[in-house]
Amino acid sequence: MFQAVDRNESGLGSALRLMELVYHSIVRSVRKTHNNAFWAIGINLLQMVIMVLAFYFMFTILGLRGSAIRGDFLLYIMSGIFLFMTHTKSMGAVVASEGPASPMMQHAPMNTIIAIASAALGALYIQVLSLMLILFCYHVAFTPLIIDQPIAAFGMLLIAWFTGVALGLVLLALKPWFPQVVSVFSTVYQRANMIASGKMFVANSLPSFMLSLFDWNPLFHAIDQARGFAFINYNPRYSDWHYAMWVGVVLVMIGLMGEFYTRRHASLSWSARR
């Protein structure tokens, strides 16, 4: 009666079943913020709008608009905010995804790779949808929006997302071993990136002694390159998107090795003693 049934699936069938599991996990991760999916997206949309308006008024009051790139000033602000939010939200989503000791892992088709992929793709879906809604409303209600190379600029958004996922994967592998350290580090990293990401200035305007304080950050390179693709009159000289991509690749490899090791040794009893 209770016999395991062998399922002889083809490679295509296994891939389709995996995609179905990832899809349902993405829906679950999107609805984590609120039971209503529209409200979950609306909350993120409101966060983006508030941050854009806050930086707009801060630049205006402090008289920093002259330091921005010549062109649409609000697009200059949004180009930094969108990539910053995508990077930090994707990192936070991956860190908060289910680990090997989660009750969800007791279900046979579920595994940590599906949980990580759904958290990463769910964060990307929310950020891209919010970005498109904001840009559409700005284009229709205020002024026509002109982006010099929109596909390349969107590619920089994907690099910001990829590096956030990569760093989140490393932190997720460390989380069962050092939960407090990972929590503090992720919070400090997100707060530090308010400045270290370079969304308030461009690399070409920085002196060389200040440039070394920011060029370690892959998000700094992604934002500066995105502005180079978005504005026709800005040519970034001190940033390189290849650096950000390769940092992400290295972090993904380290994170996958760490996650594999942690998955084999993690136990539910670890958290019981804390």
mmCIF file with all atom_site columns, C-alpha atoms in Angstrom, residues 158-255:
data_model
loop_
_atom_site.group_PDB
_atom_site.id
_atom_site.type_symbol
_atom_site.label_atom_id
_atom_site.label_alt_id
_atom_site.label_comp_id
_atom_site.label_asym_id
_atom_site.label_entity_id
_atom_site.label_seq_id
_atom_site.pdbx_PDB_ins_code
_atom_site.Cartn_x
_atom_site.Cartn_y
_atom_site.Cartn_z
_atom_site.occupancy
_atom_site.B_iso_or_equiv
_atom_site.pdbx_formal_charge
_atom_site.auth_seq_id
_atom_site.auth_comp_id
_atom_site.auth_asym_id
_atom_site.auth_atom_id
_atom_site.pdbx_PDB_model_num
ATOM 1  C CA . LEU A 1 158 ? 20.366 42.456 -13.924 1.00 0.00 ? 158 LEU A CA 1
ATOM 2  C CA . ILE A 1 159 ? 24.022 42.668 -12.860 1.00 0.00 ? 159 ILE A CA 1
ATOM 3  C CA . ALA A 1 160 ? 22.988 44.535 -9.694  1.00 0.00 ? 160 ALA A CA 1
ATOM 4  C CA . TRP A 1 161 ? 20.434 41.779 -9.049  1.00 0.00 ? 161 TRP A CA 1
ATOM 5  C CA . PHE A 1 162 ? 22.958 39.036 -9.793  1.00 0.00 ? 162 PHE A CA 1
ATOM 6  C CA . THR A 1 163 ? 25.594 40.426 -7.420  1.00 0.00 ? 163 THR A CA 1
ATOM 7  C CA . GLY A 1 164 ? 22.952 40.812 -4.699  1.00 0.00 ? 164 GLY A CA 1
ATOM 8  C CA . VAL A 1 165 ? 21.888 37.178 -5.158  1.00 0.00 ? 165 VAL A CA 1
ATOM 9  C CA . ALA A 1 166 ? 25.533 36.055 -5.135  1.00 0.00 ? 166 ALA A CA 1
ATOM 10 C CA . LEU A 1 167 ? 26.303 37.840 -1.865  1.00 0.00 ? 167 LEU A CA 1
ATOM 11 C CA . GLY A 1 168 ? 23.039 36.598 -0.370  1.00 0.00 ? 168 GLY A CA 1
ATOM 12 C CA . LEU A 1 169 ? 24.000 33.030 -1.298  1.00 0.00 ? 169 LEU A CA 1
ATOM 13 C CA . VAL A 1 170 ? 27.297 33.342 0.605   1.00 0.00 ? 170 VAL A CA 1
ATOM 14 C CA . LEU A 1 171 ? 25.501 34.763 3.641   1.00 0.00 ? 171 LEU A CA 1
ATOM 15 C CA . LEU A 1 172 ? 22.860 32.029 3.447   1.00 0.00 ? 172 LEU A CA 1
ATOM 16 C CA . ALA A 1 173 ? 25.593 29.364 3.582   1.00 0.00 ? 173 ALA A CA 1
ATOM 17 C CA . LEU A 1 174 ? 27.060 31.056 6.676   1.00 0.00 ? 174 LEU A CA 1
ATOM 18 C CA . LYS A 1 175 ? 23.704 31.707 8.363   1.00 0.00 ? 175 LYS A CA 1
ATOM 19 C CA . PRO A 1 176 ? 23.298 28.331 10.191  1.00 0.00 ? 176 PRO A CA 1
ATOM 20 C CA . TRP A 1 177 ? 26.856 28.637 11.554  1.00 0.00 ? 177 TRP A CA 1
ATOM 21 C CA . PHE A 1 178 ? 26.844 32.337 12.530  1.00 0.00 ? 178 PHE A CA 1
ATOM 22 C CA . PRO A 1 179 ? 23.228 33.606 12.545  1.00 0.00 ? 179 PRO A CA 1
ATOM 23 C CA . GLN A 1 180 ? 23.864 36.779 14.580  1.00 0.00 ? 180 GLN A CA 1
ATOM 24 C CA . VAL A 1 181 ? 26.957 37.725 12.583  1.00 0.00 ? 181 VAL A CA 1
ATOM 25 C CA . VAL A 1 182 ? 25.122 37.278 9.275   1.00 0.00 ? 182 VAL A CA 1
ATOM 26 C CA . SER A 1 183 ? 22.167 39.341 10.496  1.00 0.00 ? 183 SER A CA 1
ATOM 27 C CA . VAL A 1 184 ? 24.397 42.202 11.647  1.00 0.00 ? 184 VAL A CA 1
ATOM 28 C CA . PHE A 1 185 ? 26.543 42.103 8.504   1.00 0.00 ? 185 PHE A CA 1
ATOM 29 C CA . SER A 1 186 ? 23.556 42.162 6.125   1.00 0.00 ? 186 SER A CA 1
ATOM 30 C CA . THR A 1 187 ? 22.045 45.132 7.984   1.00 0.00 ? 187 THR A CA 1
ATOM 31 C CA . VAL A 1 188 ? 25.337 47.057 8.039   1.00 0.00 ? 188 VAL A CA 1
ATOM 32 C CA . TYR A 1 189 ? 25.987 46.275 4.370   1.00 0.00 ? 189 TYR A CA 1
ATOM 33 C CA . GLN A 1 190 ? 22.576 47.549 3.299   1.00 0.00 ? 190 GLN A CA 1
ATOM 34 C CA . ARG A 1 191 ? 22.979 50.756 5.328   1.00 0.00 ? 191 ARG A CA 1
ATOM 35 C CA . ALA A 1 192 ? 26.548 51.320 4.099   1.00 0.00 ? 192 ALA A CA 1
ATOM 36 C CA . ASN A 1 193 ? 25.427 50.966 0.487   1.00 0.00 ? 193 ASN A CA 1
ATOM 37 C CA . MET A 1 194 ? 23.271 54.063 0.906   1.00 0.00 ? 194 MET A CA 1
ATOM 38 C CA . ILE A 1 195 ? 26.574 55.894 0.335   1.00 0.00 ? 195 ILE A CA 1
ATOM 39 C CA . ALA A 1 196 ? 29.020 53.251 -0.932  1.00 0.00 ? 196 ALA A CA 1
ATOM 40 C CA . SER A 1 197 ? 26.803 52.345 -3.907  1.00 0.00 ? 197 SER A CA 1
ATOM 41 C CA . GLY A 1 198 ? 27.525 55.745 -5.483  1.00 0.00 ? 198 GLY A CA 1
ATOM 42 C CA . LYS A 1 199 ? 23.915 56.487 -6.322  1.00 0.00 ? 199 LYS A CA 1
ATOM 43 C CA . MET A 1 200 ? 24.317 60.098 -5.126  1.00 0.00 ? 200 MET A CA 1
ATOM 44 C CA . PHE A 1 201 ? 27.280 60.903 -7.399  1.00 0.00 ? 201 PHE A CA 1
ATOM 45 C CA . VAL A 1 202 ? 29.086 59.706 -10.512 1.00 0.00 ? 202 VAL A CA 1
ATOM 46 C CA . ALA A 1 203 ? 32.558 58.172 -10.662 1.00 0.00 ? 203 ALA A CA 1
ATOM 47 C CA . ASN A 1 204 ? 33.874 60.745 -13.152 1.00 0.00 ? 204 ASN A CA 1
ATOM 48 C CA . SER A 1 205 ? 33.351 63.539 -10.616 1.00 0.00 ? 205 SER A CA 1
ATOM 49 C CA . LEU A 1 206 ? 35.329 61.853 -7.821  1.00 0.00 ? 206 LEU A CA 1
ATOM 50 C CA . PRO A 1 207 ? 39.003 62.618 -7.144  1.00 0.00 ? 207 PRO A CA 1
ATOM 51 C CA . SER A 1 208 ? 41.350 59.645 -7.265  1.00 0.00 ? 208 SER A CA 1
ATOM 52 C CA . PHE A 1 209 ? 41.803 59.414 -3.485  1.00 0.00 ? 209 PHE A CA 1
ATOM 53 C CA . MET A 1 210 ? 38.017 59.087 -3.027  1.00 0.00 ? 210 MET A CA 1
ATOM 54 C CA . LEU A 1 211 ? 37.537 56.719 -5.951  1.00 0.00 ? 211 LEU A CA 1
ATOM 55 C CA . SER A 1 212 ? 39.482 53.993 -4.144  1.00 0.00 ? 212 SER A CA 1
ATOM 56 C CA . LEU A 1 213 ? 36.881 54.094 -1.354  1.00 0.00 ? 213 LEU A CA 1
ATOM 57 C CA . PHE A 1 214 ? 34.099 52.992 -3.706  1.00 0.00 ? 214 PHE A CA 1
ATOM 58 C CA . ASP A 1 215 ? 35.567 50.980 -6.597  1.00 0.00 ? 215 ASP A CA 1
ATOM 59 C CA . TRP A 1 216 ? 35.628 47.746 -4.529  1.00 0.00 ? 216 TRP A CA 1
ATOM 60 C CA . ASN A 1 217 ? 31.836 47.709 -4.609  1.00 0.00 ? 217 ASN A CA 1
ATOM 61 C CA . PRO A 1 218 ? 30.305 45.905 -7.634  1.00 0.00 ? 218 PRO A CA 1
ATOM 62 C CA . LEU A 1 219 ? 27.083 47.878 -7.160  1.00 0.00 ? 219 LEU A CA 1
ATOM 63 C CA . PHE A 1 220 ? 29.049 51.116 -7.596  1.00 0.00 ? 220 PHE A CA 1
ATOM 64 C CA . HIS A 1 221 ? 30.268 49.891 -10.998 1.00 0.00 ? 221 HIS A CA 1
ATOM 65 C CA . ALA A 1 222 ? 26.791 48.722 -12.040 1.00 0.00 ? 222 ALA A CA 1
ATOM 66 C CA . ILE A 1 223 ? 25.138 52.058 -11.162 1.00 0.00 ? 223 ILE A CA 1
ATOM 67 C CA . ASP A 1 224 ? 27.826 54.139 -12.857 1.00 0.00 ? 224 ASP A CA 1
ATOM 68 C CA . GLN A 1 225 ? 27.688 52.011 -16.009 1.00 0.00 ? 225 GLN A CA 1
ATOM 69 C CA . ALA A 1 226 ? 23.875 52.148 -16.009 1.00 0.00 ? 226 ALA A CA 1
ATOM 70 C CA . ARG A 1 227 ? 24.042 55.937 -16.043 1.00 0.00 ? 227 ARG A CA 1
ATOM 71 C CA . GLY A 1 228 ? 26.486 55.761 -18.915 1.00 0.00 ? 228 GLY A CA 1
ATOM 72 C CA . PHE A 1 229 ? 23.944 53.741 -20.915 1.00 0.00 ? 229 PHE A CA 1
ATOM 73 C CA . ALA A 1 230 ? 20.965 55.864 -19.821 1.00 0.00 ? 230 ALA A CA 1
ATOM 74 C CA . PHE A 1 231 ? 22.493 59.297 -20.595 1.00 0.00 ? 231 PHE A CA 1
ATOM 75 C CA . ILE A 1 232 ? 23.983 60.088 -23.990 1.00 0.00 ? 232 ILE A CA 1
ATOM 76 C CA . ASN A 1 233 ? 26.294 62.783 -22.580 1.00 0.00 ? 233 ASN A CA 1
ATOM 77 C CA . TYR A 1 234 ? 27.917 60.674 -19.831 1.00 0.00 ? 234 TYR A CA 1
ATOM 78 C CA . ASN A 1 235 ? 30.802 58.324 -20.571 1.00 0.00 ? 235 ASN A CA 1
ATOM 79 C CA . PRO A 1 236 ? 31.952 56.424 -17.449 1.00 0.00 ? 236 PRO A CA 1
ATOM 80 C CA . ARG A 1 237 ? 35.751 56.147 -17.338 1.00 0.00 ? 237 ARG A CA 1
ATOM 81 C CA . TYR A 1 238 ? 36.418 54.725 -13.883 1.00 0.00 ? 238 TYR A CA 1
ATOM 82 C CA . SER A 1 239 ? 33.946 51.850 -13.696 1.00 0.00 ? 239 SER A CA 1
ATOM 83 C CA . ASP A 1 240 ? 33.625 48.523 -15.490 1.00 0.00 ? 240 ASP A CA 1
ATOM 84 C CA . TRP A 1 241 ? 30.600 46.234 -15.520 1.00 0.00 ? 241 TRP A CA 1
ATOM 85 C CA . HIS A 1 242 ? 32.855 43.220 -16.203 1.00 0.00 ? 242 HIS A CA 1
ATOM 86 C CA . TYR A 1 243 ? 34.296 43.629 -12.711 1.00 0.00 ? 243 TYR A CA 1
ATOM 87 C CA . ALA A 1 244 ? 30.832 43.496 -11.149 1.00 0.00 ? 244 ALA A CA 1
ATOM 88 C CA . MET A 1 245 ? 29.882 40.427 -13.191 1.00 0.00 ? 245 MET A CA 1
ATOM 89 C CA . TRP A 1 246 ? 33.027 38.481 -12.293 1.00 0.00 ? 246 TRP A CA 1
ATOM 90 C CA . VAL A 1 247 ? 32.680 39.363 -8.614  1.00 0.00 ? 247 VAL A CA 1
ATOM 91 C CA . GLY A 1 248 ? 29.162 37.945 -8.800  1.00 0.00 ? 248 GLY A CA 1
ATOM 92 C CA . VAL A 1 249 ? 30.370 34.752 -10.497 1.00 0.00 ? 249 VAL A CA 1
ATOM 93 C CA . VAL A 1 250 ? 33.070 34.203 -7.855  1.00 0.00 ? 250 VAL A CA 1
ATOM 94 C CA . LEU A 1 251 ? 30.603 34.804 -5.010  1.00 0.00 ? 251 LEU A CA 1
ATOM 95 C CA . VAL A 1 252 ? 28.097 32.385 -6.569  1.00 0.00 ? 252 VAL A CA 1
ATOM 96 C CA . MET A 1 253 ? 30.737 29.641 -6.746  1.00 0.00 ? 253 MET A CA 1
ATOM 97 C CA . ILE A 1 254 ? 31.771 30.246 -3.131  1.00 0.00 ? 254 ILE A CA 1
ATOM 98 C CA . GLY A 1 255 ? 28.131 30.392 -2.035  1.00 0.00 ? 255 GLY A CA 1
#
